[in-house]
Amino acid sequence: MSASAKAGQEAGQEAAALVRLTDVSKFYGNIRALEGVSLEVHAGEITCVLGDNGAGKSTLIKIIAGLHQHDAGTFEIEGEETKLASPREALDRGIATVYQDLAVVPLMPVWRNFFLGSEPTKGAGPFKRLDVERMRETTRSELLRMGIDLRDVDQPIGTLSGGERQCVAIARAVHFGAKVLVLDEPTAALGVKQSGVVLKYVAAARDAGLGVVLITHNPHHAYLVGDRFVLLKRGAMAGSHAKSEIALDELTRQMAGGSELDQLSHELERAPVPDVIGGKHVGSGGE
């Protein structure tokens, strides 16, 4: 590929960013929650945001989801600079957020939760009612399209495993036209098998053409599906890498603190214990 063609391709990739944050900061009074954070979300790619508790991941989610507005920097959606006023505006602009605790009604059936807040109706006037058959059939077909084969969409969603509920939420976002899917620690409370199931459907959302933001503290999960990695530490950028630029071991090391972890390891090394009896050092040859 010629240099000019490569430059044109890179320019096209820049223009294709669904969401771009540049040096975004958020302050609560004198408290710095986020400072100078930059990331990009492209269609058909997964951007992983990694960090420990208190790193600023939740604040970043709230800015992208429209819950909070940033105080400095720029937030662009498809090249247009914006400040989202509410989660509804974020949804209208194609950004869907699936939180760790999942906004579901456990005793309601799967199909009702799938359409919660966006229920289709039929009839008019006093004969207007929920189009239950349409919701059942749409839920069943949309889940199957994502590769999710539930036994019965009439079962209460609370009877599903944590991984299955996450998958239903992902399929719902895809169905309602999300362009960007933000996932808040989707595997945090799951075992190995269920985590694998969720990551499979995260990849399915990417393959459906969505731009995905995966928030996690698990570098192994991130590396399985991620295309880009942004590391946060105490509200600031600690690193930004494409997958081709970093190995899993180095990603894990950077997230764990790198030099700080090395220093801790040195401090925890067991010091040699002197052989002392009665306050006297005892040698091999006696006194």
Tab-separated table of C-alpha atoms in Angstrom:
chain	number	residue	atom	x	y	z
A	1	MET	CA	0.000	0.000	0.000
A	2	SER	CA	1.365	3.426	-0.954
A	3	ALA	CA	1.956	6.106	1.683
A	4	SER	CA	-0.849	8.278	0.264
A	5	ALA	CA	-3.330	5.368	0.232
A	6	LYS	CA	-2.380	4.460	3.784
A	7	ALA	CA	-2.847	8.072	4.899
A	8	GLY	CA	-6.250	8.125	3.213
A	9	GLN	CA	-7.270	4.914	4.957
A	10	GLU	CA	-6.161	6.282	8.335
A	11	ALA	CA	-8.088	9.501	7.705
A	12	GLY	CA	-11.159	7.409	6.881
A	13	GLN	CA	-10.748	5.482	10.118
A	14	GLU	CA	-10.503	8.732	12.082
A	15	ALA	CA	-13.701	10.027	10.480
A	16	ALA	CA	-15.454	6.727	11.181
A	17	ALA	CA	-15.250	7.044	14.982
A	18	LEU	CA	-18.751	6.689	16.435
A	19	VAL	CA	-17.648	8.238	19.719
A	20	ARG	CA	-14.478	10.184	20.426
A	21	LEU	CA	-13.455	11.645	23.789
A	22	THR	CA	-10.450	13.991	23.796
A	23	ASP	CA	-8.827	15.114	27.076
A	24	VAL	CA	-12.150	14.801	28.910
A	25	SER	CA	-12.201	15.819	32.590
A	26	LYS	CA	-14.831	15.798	35.331
A	27	PHE	CA	-14.569	17.510	38.712
A	28	TYR	CA	-16.846	17.453	41.729
A	29	GLY	CA	-15.798	20.578	43.579
A	30	ASN	CA	-12.111	20.110	44.356
A	31	ILE	CA	-12.254	16.380	43.725
A	32	ARG	CA	-10.827	15.145	40.422
A	33	ALA	CA	-12.949	12.218	39.254
A	34	LEU	CA	-11.543	12.181	35.719
A	35	GLU	CA	-8.818	14.207	34.028
A	36	GLY	CA	-7.428	14.207	30.496
A	37	VAL	CA	-9.030	10.955	29.323
A	38	SER	CA	-9.172	10.181	25.599
A	39	LEU	CA	-10.675	7.226	23.757
A	40	GLU	CA	-12.283	6.300	20.457
A	41	VAL	CA	-15.089	3.884	19.633
A	42	HIS	CA	-15.332	2.552	16.076
A	43	ALA	CA	-18.037	0.485	14.415
A	44	GLY	CA	-17.223	-3.220	14.547
A	45	GLU	CA	-14.597	-2.784	17.275
A	46	ILE	CA	-14.408	-3.291	21.044
A	47	THR	CA	-12.683	-0.650	23.139
A	48	CYS	CA	-11.856	-1.962	26.614
A	49	VAL	CA	-11.519	0.420	29.550
A	50	LEU	CA	-9.544	-1.174	32.381
A	51	GLY	CA	-8.858	-0.035	35.915
A	52	ASP	CA	-9.264	-0.949	39.558
A	53	ASN	CA	-11.946	0.412	41.866
A	54	GLY	CA	-11.704	4.193	42.041
A	55	ALA	CA	-9.909	4.449	38.698
A	56	GLY	CA	-12.664	6.583	37.151
A	57	LYS	CA	-14.480	3.935	35.109
A	58	SER	CA	-17.929	4.742	36.562
A	59	THR	CA	-17.513	8.465	35.896
A	60	LEU	CA	-16.500	7.745	32.311
A	61	ILE	CA	-19.592	5.560	31.818
A	62	LYS	CA	-21.862	8.284	33.181
A	63	ILE	CA	-20.449	10.865	30.762
A	64	ILE	CA	-20.879	8.599	27.726
A	65	ALA	CA	-24.365	7.526	28.905
A	66	GLY	CA	-25.573	11.111	29.394
A	67	LEU	CA	-25.938	10.944	33.186
A	68	HIS	CA	-23.204	13.535	33.770
A	69	GLN	CA	-21.667	16.229	31.589
A	70	HIS	CA	-17.920	16.650	31.281
A	71	ASP	CA	-16.255	19.845	32.529
A	72	ALA	CA	-13.360	20.013	30.077
A	73	GLY	CA	-12.236	18.405	26.821
A	74	THR	CA	-14.438	17.368	23.909
A	75	PHE	CA	-17.039	14.630	23.461
A	76	GLU	CA	-17.938	13.870	19.845
A	77	ILE	CA	-20.623	11.589	18.435
A	78	GLU	CA	-20.012	10.756	14.757
A	79	GLY	CA	-17.823	13.846	14.424
A	80	GLU	CA	-20.262	16.262	16.090
A	81	GLU	CA	-19.159	17.811	19.387
A	82	THR	CA	-21.837	17.428	22.036
A	83	LYS	CA	-22.782	17.455	25.719
A	84	LEU	CA	-25.505	14.935	26.416
A	85	ALA	CA	-28.262	16.272	28.655
A	86	SER	CA	-29.798	12.935	29.670
A	87	PRO	CA	-29.673	9.155	29.155
A	88	ARG	CA	-32.705	9.510	26.860
A	89	GLU	CA	-30.709	11.817	24.593
A	90	ALA	CA	-27.867	9.305	24.589
A	91	LEU	CA	-30.309	6.574	23.520
A	92	ASP	CA	-31.711	8.834	20.813
A	93	ARG	CA	-28.149	9.326	19.541
A	94	GLY	CA	-27.603	5.547	19.458
A	95	ILE	CA	-25.708	5.007	22.727
A	96	ALA	CA	-27.098	2.190	24.922
A	97	THR	CA	-25.627	1.403	28.332
A	98	VAL	CA	-26.013	-1.932	30.119
A	99	TYR	CA	-25.163	-1.548	33.794
A	100	GLN	CA	-23.788	-4.276	36.008
A	101	ASP	CA	-26.941	-4.441	38.157
A	102	LEU	CA	-29.233	-4.613	35.067
A	103	ALA	CA	-32.490	-2.644	35.070
A	104	VAL	CA	-34.877	-5.626	34.938
A	105	VAL	CA	-38.056	-6.611	36.769
A	106	PRO	CA	-37.258	-10.154	38.018
A	107	LEU	CA	-40.855	-11.415	38.204
A	108	MET	CA	-41.825	-10.215	34.721
A	109	PRO	CA	-41.314	-12.535	31.723
A	110	VAL	CA	-38.314	-12.210	29.451
A	111	TRP	CA	-40.359	-10.677	26.608
A	112	ARG	CA	-41.817	-7.996	28.873
A	113	ASN	CA	-38.366	-7.006	30.105
A	114	PHE	CA	-37.081	-6.986	26.532
A	115	PHE	CA	-39.613	-4.258	25.633
A	116	LEU	CA	-39.750	-2.543	29.041
A	117	GLY	CA	-40.553	1.134	28.449
A	118	SER	CA	-40.991	0.654	24.675
A	119	GLU	CA	-44.020	-1.660	24.502
A	120	PRO	CA	-45.830	-1.806	21.122
A	121	THR	CA	-49.628	-1.613	21.192
A	122	LYS	CA	-52.499	-2.464	18.893
A	123	GLY	CA	-56.049	-1.210	18.619
A	124	ALA	CA	-57.249	2.319	19.333
A	125	GLY	CA	-59.164	4.247	21.951
A	126	PRO	CA	-60.681	2.047	24.670
A	127	PHE	CA	-59.574	-1.039	22.695
A	128	LYS	CA	-55.885	-0.092	22.763
A	129	ARG	CA	-53.796	-2.831	24.379
A	130	LEU	CA	-50.319	-4.321	24.467
A	131	ASP	CA	-49.358	-6.329	21.390
A	132	VAL	CA	-48.252	-9.340	23.419
A	133	GLU	CA	-47.857	-11.774	20.523
A	134	ARG	CA	-45.665	-9.351	18.622
A	135	MET	CA	-43.462	-8.820	21.696
A	136	ARG	CA	-43.143	-12.552	22.314
A	137	GLU	CA	-42.269	-13.338	18.706
A	138	THR	CA	-39.861	-10.398	18.331
A	139	THR	CA	-38.065	-11.284	21.559
A	140	ARG	CA	-37.707	-14.912	20.504
A	141	SER	CA	-36.434	-14.058	17.002
A	142	GLU	CA	-34.041	-11.305	18.156
A	143	LEU	CA	-32.496	-13.563	20.772
A	144	LEU	CA	-32.090	-16.330	18.191
A	145	ARG	CA	-30.484	-13.853	15.781
A	146	MET	CA	-27.829	-13.209	18.427
A	147	GLY	CA	-27.448	-16.959	18.944
A	148	ILE	CA	-29.354	-16.992	22.244
A	149	ASP	CA	-31.777	-19.930	22.418
A	150	LEU	CA	-33.914	-19.548	25.552
A	151	ARG	CA	-36.215	-22.362	26.561
A	152	ASP	CA	-39.200	-20.069	27.057
A	153	VAL	CA	-39.508	-16.274	26.689
A	154	ASP	CA	-42.512	-16.435	29.051
A	155	GLN	CA	-40.364	-17.464	32.007
A	156	PRO	CA	-39.585	-14.746	34.581
A	157	ILE	CA	-36.267	-13.106	33.739
A	158	GLY	CA	-35.249	-13.585	37.366
A	159	THR	CA	-35.010	-17.338	36.731
A	160	LEU	CA	-32.236	-16.822	34.165
A	161	SER	CA	-28.571	-16.972	35.100
A	162	GLY	CA	-26.595	-13.741	35.397
A	163	GLY	CA	-24.924	-14.434	32.068
A	164	GLU	CA	-28.247	-15.048	30.314
A	165	ARG	CA	-29.687	-11.793	31.659
A	166	GLN	CA	-26.649	-9.908	30.356
A	167	CYS	CA	-27.155	-11.520	26.943
A	168	VAL	CA	-30.826	-10.498	26.857
A	169	ALA	CA	-29.789	-6.899	27.622
A	170	ILE	CA	-27.221	-6.960	24.784
A	171	ALA	CA	-29.787	-8.354	22.311
A	172	ARG	CA	-32.273	-5.668	23.410
A	173	ALA	CA	-29.776	-2.886	22.702
A	174	VAL	CA	-29.034	-4.308	19.242
A	175	HIS	CA	-32.763	-4.603	18.441
A	176	PHE	CA	-33.533	-1.006	19.402
A	177	GLY	CA	-30.908	0.350	17.048
A	178	ALA	CA	-27.917	1.076	19.250
A	179	LYS	CA	-24.775	2.099	17.405
A	180	VAL	CA	-22.627	2.158	20.534
A	181	LEU	CA	-23.015	-0.373	23.346
A	182	VAL	CA	-21.461	0.430	26.737
A	183	LEU	CA	-21.119	-2.576	29.055
A	184	ASP	CA	-20.379	-1.972	32.735
A	185	GLU	CA	-18.401	-4.898	34.194
A	186	PRO	CA	-20.653	-7.537	32.530
A	187	THR	CA	-18.583	-10.477	33.828
A	188	ALA	CA	-17.741	-9.160	37.316
A	189	ALA	CA	-20.156	-11.391	39.254
A	190	LEU	CA	-20.007	-14.409	36.944
A	191	GLY	CA	-18.112	-17.691	36.961
A	192	VAL	CA	-15.757	-18.805	34.214
A	193	LYS	CA	-18.384	-20.539	32.054
A	194	GLN	CA	-20.968	-17.742	32.277
A	195	SER	CA	-18.275	-15.128	31.616
A	196	GLY	CA	-17.393	-16.986	28.435
A	197	VAL	CA	-21.034	-16.945	27.346
A	198	VAL	CA	-21.292	-13.181	27.871
A	199	LEU	CA	-18.026	-12.492	26.022
A	200	LYS	CA	-19.350	-14.543	23.124
A	201	TYR	CA	-22.348	-12.219	22.787
A	202	VAL	CA	-20.202	-9.126	23.282
A	203	ALA	CA	-18.265	-10.326	20.231
A	204	ALA	CA	-21.580	-10.966	18.426
A	205	ALA	CA	-22.590	-7.329	19.020
A	206	ARG	CA	-19.254	-6.223	17.563
A	207	ASP	CA	-19.776	-8.487	14.549
A	208	ALA	CA	-23.242	-6.944	14.083
A	209	GLY	CA	-21.445	-3.639	13.442
A	210	LEU	CA	-21.798	-1.954	16.826
A	211	GLY	CA	-19.022	-0.049	18.513
A	212	VAL	CA	-18.608	-1.594	21.962
A	213	VAL	CA	-17.127	-0.074	25.125
A	214	LEU	CA	-16.302	-2.857	27.584
A	215	ILE	CA	-15.609	-1.651	31.126
A	216	THR	CA	-13.738	-4.268	33.130
A	217	HIS	CA	-11.055	-4.883	35.728
A	218	ASN	CA	-10.170	-8.266	34.187
A	219	PRO	CA	-7.378	-7.977	31.580
A	220	HIS	CA	-7.793	-11.624	30.531
A	221	HIS	CA	-11.446	-11.045	29.557
A	222	ALA	CA	-10.535	-7.768	27.854
A	223	TYR	CA	-7.732	-9.333	25.803
A	224	LEU	CA	-9.993	-12.129	24.536
A	225	VAL	CA	-12.315	-9.717	22.713
A	226	GLY	CA	-10.731	-6.247	22.738
A	227	ASP	CA	-9.338	-4.281	19.808
A	228	ARG	CA	-8.210	-1.226	21.810
A	229	PHE	CA	-7.303	-0.852	25.484
A	230	VAL	CA	-7.509	2.272	27.630
A	231	LEU	CA	-6.076	2.014	31.150
A	232	LEU	CA	-7.252	4.335	33.916
A	233	LYS	CA	-5.618	4.967	37.269
A	234	ARG	CA	-6.963	7.408	39.864
A	235	GLY	CA	-9.012	9.234	37.249
A	236	ALA	CA	-6.178	9.701	34.743
A	237	MET	CA	-4.903	7.889	31.668
A	238	ALA	CA	-2.344	5.217	32.475
A	239	GLY	CA	-2.043	3.889	28.920
A	240	SER	CA	-3.746	3.486	25.549
A	241	HIS	CA	-2.890	0.632	23.188
A	242	ALA	CA	-4.118	-1.192	20.111
A	243	LYS	CA	-4.147	-4.970	20.543
A	244	SER	CA	-1.314	-5.341	18.035
A	245	GLU	CA	0.866	-3.099	20.208
A	246	ILE	CA	0.680	-4.942	23.525
A	247	ALA	CA	0.783	-8.525	24.821
A	248	LEU	CA	-1.504	-9.847	27.542
A	249	ASP	CA	1.335	-10.095	30.072
A	250	GLU	CA	2.289	-6.455	29.594
A	251	LEU	CA	-1.365	-5.326	29.692
A	252	THR	CA	-1.812	-7.207	32.963
A	253	ARG	CA	1.395	-5.740	34.350
A	254	GLN	CA	0.405	-2.179	33.467
A	255	MET	CA	-3.044	-2.570	34.949
A	256	ALA	CA	-1.618	-4.101	38.131
A	257	GLY	CA	0.628	-1.099	38.635
A	258	GLY	CA	3.813	-2.148	36.855
A	259	SER	CA	6.700	-0.619	38.823
A	260	GLU	CA	4.506	-0.287	41.930
A	261	LEU	CA	3.908	-4.045	41.852
A	262	ASP	CA	7.629	-4.675	41.458
A	263	GLN	CA	8.305	-2.426	44.447
A	264	LEU	CA	5.670	-4.233	46.511
A	265	SER	CA	7.168	-7.595	45.577
A	266	HIS	CA	10.587	-6.357	46.715
A	267	GLU	CA	9.165	-5.086	50.016
A	268	LEU	CA	7.429	-8.383	50.700
A	269	GLU	CA	10.494	-10.507	50.148
A	270	ARG	CA	11.259	-12.470	53.308
A	271	ALA	CA	14.381	-11.191	55.027
A	272	PRO	CA	16.860	-13.831	56.308
A	273	VAL	CA	16.205	-14.712	59.967
A	274	PRO	CA	19.348	-14.672	62.165
A	275	ASP	CA	20.034	-17.789	64.214
A	276	VAL	CA	19.813	-16.404	67.750
A	277	ILE	CA	19.599	-18.276	71.065
A	278	GLY	CA	19.556	-16.393	74.330
A	279	GLY	CA	20.556	-13.168	72.614
A	280	LYS	CA	23.717	-14.746	71.145
A	281	HIS	CA	24.391	-15.605	67.508
A	282	VAL	CA	25.085	-19.319	67.240
A	283	GLY	CA	27.598	-20.431	64.674
A	284	SER	CA	28.189	-23.896	63.277
A	285	GLY	CA	31.160	-24.475	65.574
A	286	GLY	CA	29.460	-23.702	68.911
A	287	GLU	CA	30.618	-20.896	71.217
